[in-house]
Short mmCIF file of C-alpha atoms and ligand atoms in Angstrom, two decimals:
data_model
loop_
_atom_site.label_atom_id
_atom_site.label_comp_id
_atom_site.label_asym_id
_atom_site.label_seq_id
_atom_site.Cartn_x
_atom_site.Cartn_y
_atom_site.Cartn_z
CA MET A 98 -26.60 42.78 37.95
CA PRO A 99 -29.11 42.70 40.18
CA GLY A 100 -32.53 41.39 39.05
CA ASN A 101 -30.89 39.80 36.40
CA ASP A 102 -30.00 36.62 37.11
CA SER A 103 -28.53 35.99 33.82
CA SER A 104 -25.57 38.04 33.94
CA SER A 105 -25.89 37.59 38.01
CA ALA A 106 -24.60 33.68 37.34
CA MET A 107 -22.56 34.51 34.86
CA ASN A 108 -19.12 33.11 35.75
CA ILE A 109 -15.88 34.53 34.26
CA VAL A 110 -13.73 31.44 34.40
CA GLU A 111 -14.60 28.40 35.15
CA PHE A 112 -12.04 24.99 35.86
CA ARG A 113 -13.86 22.54 35.02
CA ASP A 114 -11.54 18.93 36.26
CA ILE A 115 -7.71 19.87 35.85
CA SER A 116 -5.10 18.24 36.04
CA LEU A 117 -1.68 19.01 35.47
CA ARG A 118 1.48 16.88 34.76
CA LEU A 119 4.33 18.44 33.55
CA ASP A 120 6.85 16.03 31.05
CA GLY A 121 4.05 14.00 31.63
CA GLN A 122 5.91 13.05 35.30
CA ARG A 123 5.22 14.78 38.20
CA GLU A 124 1.00 16.22 38.83
CA ILE A 125 1.16 19.69 40.57
CA LEU A 126 -2.64 20.17 39.72
CA HIS A 127 -5.17 17.60 41.00
CA ARG A 128 -8.71 17.54 39.52
CA ILE A 129 -9.64 21.33 39.66
CA ASN A 130 -13.09 22.79 39.54
CA LEU A 131 -13.56 26.12 40.15
CA GLU A 132 -16.35 28.62 39.44
CA ILE A 133 -14.64 32.77 39.43
CA HIS A 134 -18.08 35.24 38.97
CA GLN A 135 -18.37 38.28 37.00
CA GLY A 136 -17.19 40.90 39.83
CA GLU A 137 -15.83 39.00 42.37
CA ALA A 138 -11.56 39.14 43.87
CA LEU A 139 -11.41 35.77 43.93
CA ILE A 140 -8.31 34.94 46.63
CA LEU A 141 -5.84 32.09 45.12
CA LEU A 142 -4.34 30.85 48.70
CA GLY A 143 -1.95 28.73 49.84
CA ARG A 144 1.85 28.02 50.40
CA SER A 145 5.19 28.79 47.88
CA GLY A 146 4.35 25.37 45.91
CA SER A 147 0.87 24.79 45.89
CA GLY A 148 0.08 25.70 42.80
CA LYS A 149 -1.51 29.26 43.22
CA THR A 150 1.11 31.35 39.98
CA THR A 151 0.61 27.69 37.38
CA LEU A 152 -3.29 27.77 38.16
CA LEU A 153 -3.48 31.46 37.08
CA LYS A 154 -1.25 30.94 34.28
CA LEU A 155 -4.13 28.43 33.26
CA ILE A 156 -6.26 31.65 32.87
CA ASN A 157 -3.96 33.30 30.20
CA ALA A 158 -3.18 29.86 28.52
CA LEU A 159 0.35 30.26 29.75
CA VAL A 160 -0.65 26.61 30.56
CA VAL A 161 -2.18 24.34 29.21
CA PRO A 162 -3.94 21.46 31.45
CA THR A 163 -3.05 17.86 30.88
CA LEU A 164 -7.55 16.98 31.69
CA GLY A 165 -9.92 18.67 31.74
CA GLU A 166 -10.88 22.93 30.33
CA VAL A 167 -10.67 26.22 30.89
CA TYR A 168 -13.32 28.20 30.14
CA VAL A 169 -13.32 32.59 29.86
CA GLU A 170 -16.29 33.69 28.90
CA GLY A 171 -18.01 30.20 28.58
CA ARG A 172 -15.17 29.91 25.99
CA PRO A 173 -12.29 26.66 26.61
CA THR A 174 -8.82 28.47 26.29
CA SER A 175 -8.59 25.46 23.17
CA GLN A 176 -10.63 27.90 21.36
CA TRP A 177 -9.59 30.95 21.98
CA ASP A 178 -6.15 32.80 19.85
CA PRO A 179 -3.67 32.82 22.27
CA ILE A 180 -3.25 37.03 21.84
CA GLU A 181 -7.02 37.63 21.22
CA LEU A 182 -7.12 36.20 24.90
CA ARG A 183 -4.14 37.85 27.10
CA ARG A 184 -5.31 41.63 25.92
CA ARG A 185 -8.17 40.44 27.53
CA MET A 186 -7.15 40.70 31.03
CA GLY A 187 -5.07 42.51 32.22
CA TYR A 188 -1.27 40.72 34.38
CA VAL A 189 0.61 41.11 37.13
CA ILE A 190 3.23 39.57 38.10
CA GLN A 191 5.23 40.06 41.46
CA GLU A 192 7.97 43.07 40.99
CA GLY A 193 6.04 44.59 38.28
CA GLY A 194 7.46 42.43 34.92
CA LEU A 195 8.03 46.45 33.22
CA PHE A 196 10.43 46.52 30.38
CA PRO A 197 13.30 48.24 31.76
CA HIS A 198 13.93 49.54 28.61
CA PHE A 199 10.52 51.35 28.09
CA THR A 200 9.18 54.39 29.35
CA VAL A 201 6.90 54.57 31.69
CA GLU A 202 4.20 55.18 29.45
CA ARG A 203 5.05 53.10 27.04
CA ASN A 204 5.34 50.05 29.59
CA ILE A 205 1.55 51.12 30.19
CA GLY A 206 0.89 52.22 26.86
CA LEU A 207 1.62 48.96 25.61
CA VAL A 208 -1.72 47.51 24.33
CA PRO A 209 -3.41 50.21 23.05
CA SER A 210 -0.99 50.55 21.04
CA LEU A 211 -0.80 47.49 19.73
CA GLU A 212 -4.88 48.15 19.41
CA GLY A 213 -3.99 50.88 16.96
CA TRP A 214 -4.84 53.67 19.58
CA PRO A 215 -4.19 56.75 18.27
CA PRO A 216 -0.81 58.15 20.38
CA GLU A 217 -3.42 61.05 21.45
CA ARG A 218 -5.34 58.75 23.84
CA ILE A 219 -2.76 56.50 24.78
CA ARG A 220 -1.24 59.43 26.34
CA ALA A 221 -4.66 60.83 27.73
CA ARG A 222 -4.63 57.09 29.21
CA VAL A 223 -2.09 56.19 30.10
CA SER A 224 -2.26 60.51 32.45
CA GLU A 225 -5.22 58.85 33.56
CA LEU A 226 -4.18 56.08 34.76
CA LEU A 227 -1.05 57.21 36.26
CA ARG A 228 -3.54 59.59 38.23
CA LEU A 229 -5.78 56.86 38.80
CA VAL A 230 -3.02 53.85 41.11
CA GLY A 231 -1.47 57.13 43.03
CA LEU A 232 1.20 58.65 40.87
CA ASP A 233 2.10 62.22 38.79
CA PRO A 234 1.84 61.67 35.78
CA GLU A 235 4.24 63.46 35.05
CA LEU A 236 6.98 60.32 35.97
CA ARG A 237 5.95 59.27 32.22
CA ALA A 238 8.76 59.40 31.03
CA ARG A 239 10.87 57.44 33.03
CA LEU A 240 12.51 53.97 33.12
CA PRO A 241 11.95 51.46 35.16
CA ARG A 242 15.26 51.41 37.50
CA GLN A 243 14.12 55.25 38.08
CA LEU A 244 11.34 53.99 40.08
CA SER A 245 11.12 53.04 43.40
CA GLY A 246 9.66 49.44 43.92
CA GLY A 247 6.21 51.02 45.14
CA GLN A 248 6.05 53.43 42.53
CA ARG A 249 7.24 50.16 39.68
CA GLN A 250 4.08 48.30 41.44
CA ARG A 251 1.47 50.95 41.00
CA VAL A 252 2.80 50.94 37.35
CA GLY A 253 2.53 47.61 36.76
CA VAL A 254 -0.87 47.86 37.94
CA ALA A 255 -1.92 50.68 35.68
CA ARG A 256 -0.55 48.95 32.44
CA ALA A 257 -2.28 45.62 33.07
CA LEU A 258 -6.09 47.94 33.62
CA ALA A 259 -4.86 50.26 30.39
CA ALA A 260 -7.01 48.45 28.00
CA ASP A 261 -9.60 47.80 30.56
CA PRO A 262 -9.30 44.90 31.27
CA SER A 263 -12.88 42.86 32.65
CA LEU A 264 -10.64 40.82 33.90
CA LEU A 265 -7.29 41.44 36.21
CA LEU A 266 -4.79 38.35 36.94
CA MET A 267 -2.30 39.44 39.72
CA ASP A 268 0.59 37.30 40.87
CA GLU A 269 1.33 38.49 44.38
CA PRO A 270 1.77 41.86 42.85
CA PHE A 271 2.62 42.97 46.72
CA GLY A 272 4.93 41.19 47.42
CA ALA A 273 7.80 42.85 47.29
CA LEU A 274 6.74 46.17 49.52
CA ASP A 275 6.68 47.79 52.14
CA PRO A 276 3.80 47.34 54.71
CA ILE A 277 2.47 51.37 53.95
CA THR A 278 2.72 50.81 50.13
CA ARG A 279 1.62 47.99 50.16
CA SER A 280 -1.74 48.73 52.13
CA GLU A 281 -2.00 51.62 50.17
CA LEU A 282 -1.83 49.76 46.75
CA GLN A 283 -4.76 47.37 48.40
CA GLN A 284 -6.94 50.12 49.66
CA GLN A 285 -6.25 51.20 45.88
CA LEU A 286 -7.35 47.91 44.62
CA LEU A 287 -10.41 46.86 46.57
CA GLU A 288 -11.14 51.15 44.79
CA LEU A 289 -10.60 49.93 41.41
CA GLN A 290 -12.70 47.03 42.07
CA GLN A 291 -15.97 48.22 43.89
CA ARG A 292 -15.86 51.40 41.35
CA LEU A 293 -14.82 49.83 37.83
CA HIS A 294 -16.81 46.68 39.01
CA LYS A 295 -13.32 44.68 37.34
CA THR A 296 -12.95 41.24 38.00
CA ILE A 297 -9.78 40.16 39.81
CA VAL A 298 -8.13 36.69 40.94
CA PHE A 299 -5.42 37.49 43.35
CA VAL A 300 -2.91 35.37 44.19
CA THR A 301 -0.80 36.18 47.97
CA HIS A 302 -0.04 34.22 50.15
CA ASP A 303 -0.02 36.80 53.12
CA LEU A 304 -3.63 35.34 55.26
CA HIS A 305 -4.21 39.14 55.77
CA GLU A 306 -3.91 39.86 51.64
CA ALA A 307 -6.33 37.17 51.19
CA LEU A 308 -8.93 38.47 54.45
CA ARG A 309 -8.87 41.75 53.02
CA LEU A 310 -9.33 42.44 49.14
CA ALA A 311 -11.42 38.40 49.44
CA THR A 312 -15.00 37.55 48.31
CA ARG A 313 -13.85 34.55 47.79
CA ILE A 314 -10.57 32.99 49.16
CA ALA A 315 -10.26 28.70 47.20
CA LEU A 316 -7.30 27.45 49.54
CA LEU A 317 -5.01 25.74 47.24
CA ASP A 318 -3.06 22.18 48.96
CA ALA A 319 -0.39 20.74 47.45
CA GLY A 320 -2.29 20.93 44.01
CA ARG A 321 -5.64 20.33 45.18
CA LEU A 322 -8.03 22.87 45.94
CA ALA A 323 -8.56 22.23 50.05
CA GLY A 324 -11.96 24.05 51.01
CA ILE A 325 -13.44 28.23 49.03
CA TYR A 326 -14.40 29.74 52.02
CA THR A 327 -15.78 34.06 51.69
CA PRO A 328 -13.91 36.12 54.47
CA GLU A 329 -15.77 35.42 57.29
CA GLU A 330 -15.94 31.93 56.75
CA PHE A 331 -12.59 31.62 56.39
CA ARG A 332 -11.72 32.67 60.08
CA HIS A 333 -14.17 29.80 61.34
CA SER A 334 -13.51 27.21 59.71
CA LYS A 335 -12.83 24.19 60.90
CA ASN A 336 -10.58 22.49 58.30
CA PRO A 337 -7.94 21.80 59.93
CA LEU A 338 -5.31 22.89 56.87
CA VAL A 339 -7.97 25.95 57.41
CA GLN A 340 -6.82 26.33 61.45
CA GLN A 341 -3.11 25.82 60.62
CA TYR A 342 -3.26 29.50 58.21
CA VAL A 343 -4.45 30.67 60.68
CA ALA A 344 -2.91 29.90 64.06
CA ALA A 345 0.18 30.69 61.97
CA PHE A 346 -0.75 34.31 61.16
CA ALA A 347 -2.40 34.74 64.28
CA GLY A 348 0.69 36.20 65.47
CA VAL A 349 1.38 38.48 63.47
N1 ADP B 266 8.00 25.05 34.51
C1 ADP B 266 7.88 24.17 36.10
N2 ADP B 266 8.52 22.84 35.32
C2 ADP B 266 8.43 22.14 36.56
N3 ADP B 266 8.24 22.45 37.63
C3 ADP B 266 6.75 23.75 38.44
C4 ADP B 266 6.99 24.51 36.44
N4 ADP B 266 5.77 25.28 37.02
C5 ADP B 266 5.79 25.07 38.11
N5 ADP B 266 6.97 23.80 39.21
C6 ADP B 266 6.75 22.90 40.38
O1 ADP B 266 5.17 22.72 41.01
C7 ADP B 266 4.05 23.22 41.35
C8 ADP B 266 3.00 24.93 41.97
O2 ADP B 266 4.27 25.64 41.36
P1 ADP B 266 3.98 27.57 41.64
O3 ADP B 266 2.86 27.11 40.47
O4 ADP B 266 4.88 28.18 41.05
O5 ADP B 266 3.68 27.61 43.36
P2 ADP B 266 2.86 28.47 43.82
O6 ADP B 266 2.48 29.90 42.95
O7 ADP B 266 2.34 27.61 44.49
O8 ADP B 266 4.20 28.43 44.47
C9 ADP B 266 6.50 23.48 42.45
O9 ADP B 266 6.46 22.56 43.05
C10 ADP B 266 6.92 23.81 40.97
O10 ADP B 266 8.14 23.93 41.46
MG1 MG B 267 3.78 31.58 42.61
#
């Protein structure tokens, strides 16, 4: 917030010296240090297998570091109740991750209902969210399989927003969509971030998507953080890895 140094400097997430070995064997992440600021859209960019999903799952404690600590709102994830931690953040995965046997309404209303909201408040919230993500509230009665891929993705975003979390974790949420739907959803996400001041941690391997959405881009390479850049810095970086990325997307 302008004029308030302590809150503008606040890191909603901090990775401090994070290393991760699976089964005590192969190292998946190596000494990651990264601060995610309140209100920013931080993009985790990297090739397939570079560790993006794993890094995101460290934030909601689906993965636990071998070394180091992840801090959320200043407290190590090891000291959070995992359920409470996860309810404070929205999580969107590719294909939406909706429960197939729940209606759209029940999928979106899941966390509010776990939090004990009265049914009429949930109903109103579901209608509000469906409109927010550009869907007709009448879709509330449908099952996920009765929706298109783009509609399912929008429902996934609506569900993540349901209990109004300040932090959104998004793992290649628009990956499976056609370019036009994808562009529409990117635009809606930008508006959400600007209007509702959400902090967004967004995983993608797509440079165009990263440059469009990012306040900053964290580039991952084989489990290491290769650099952190604003979109402008990324475009002009002399880092060979960055230049390789830019060259690979130049013709698209
Ligand atoms: N549960 C797991 N068991 C074994 N290997 C895993 C597991 N999760 C991730 N990995 C490995 O960790 C590396 C990083 O994976 P991931 O974070 O999914 O990368 P990305 O999301 O960038 O594609 C990959 O080499 C992947 O094969
Ligand atoms: Mg992944």
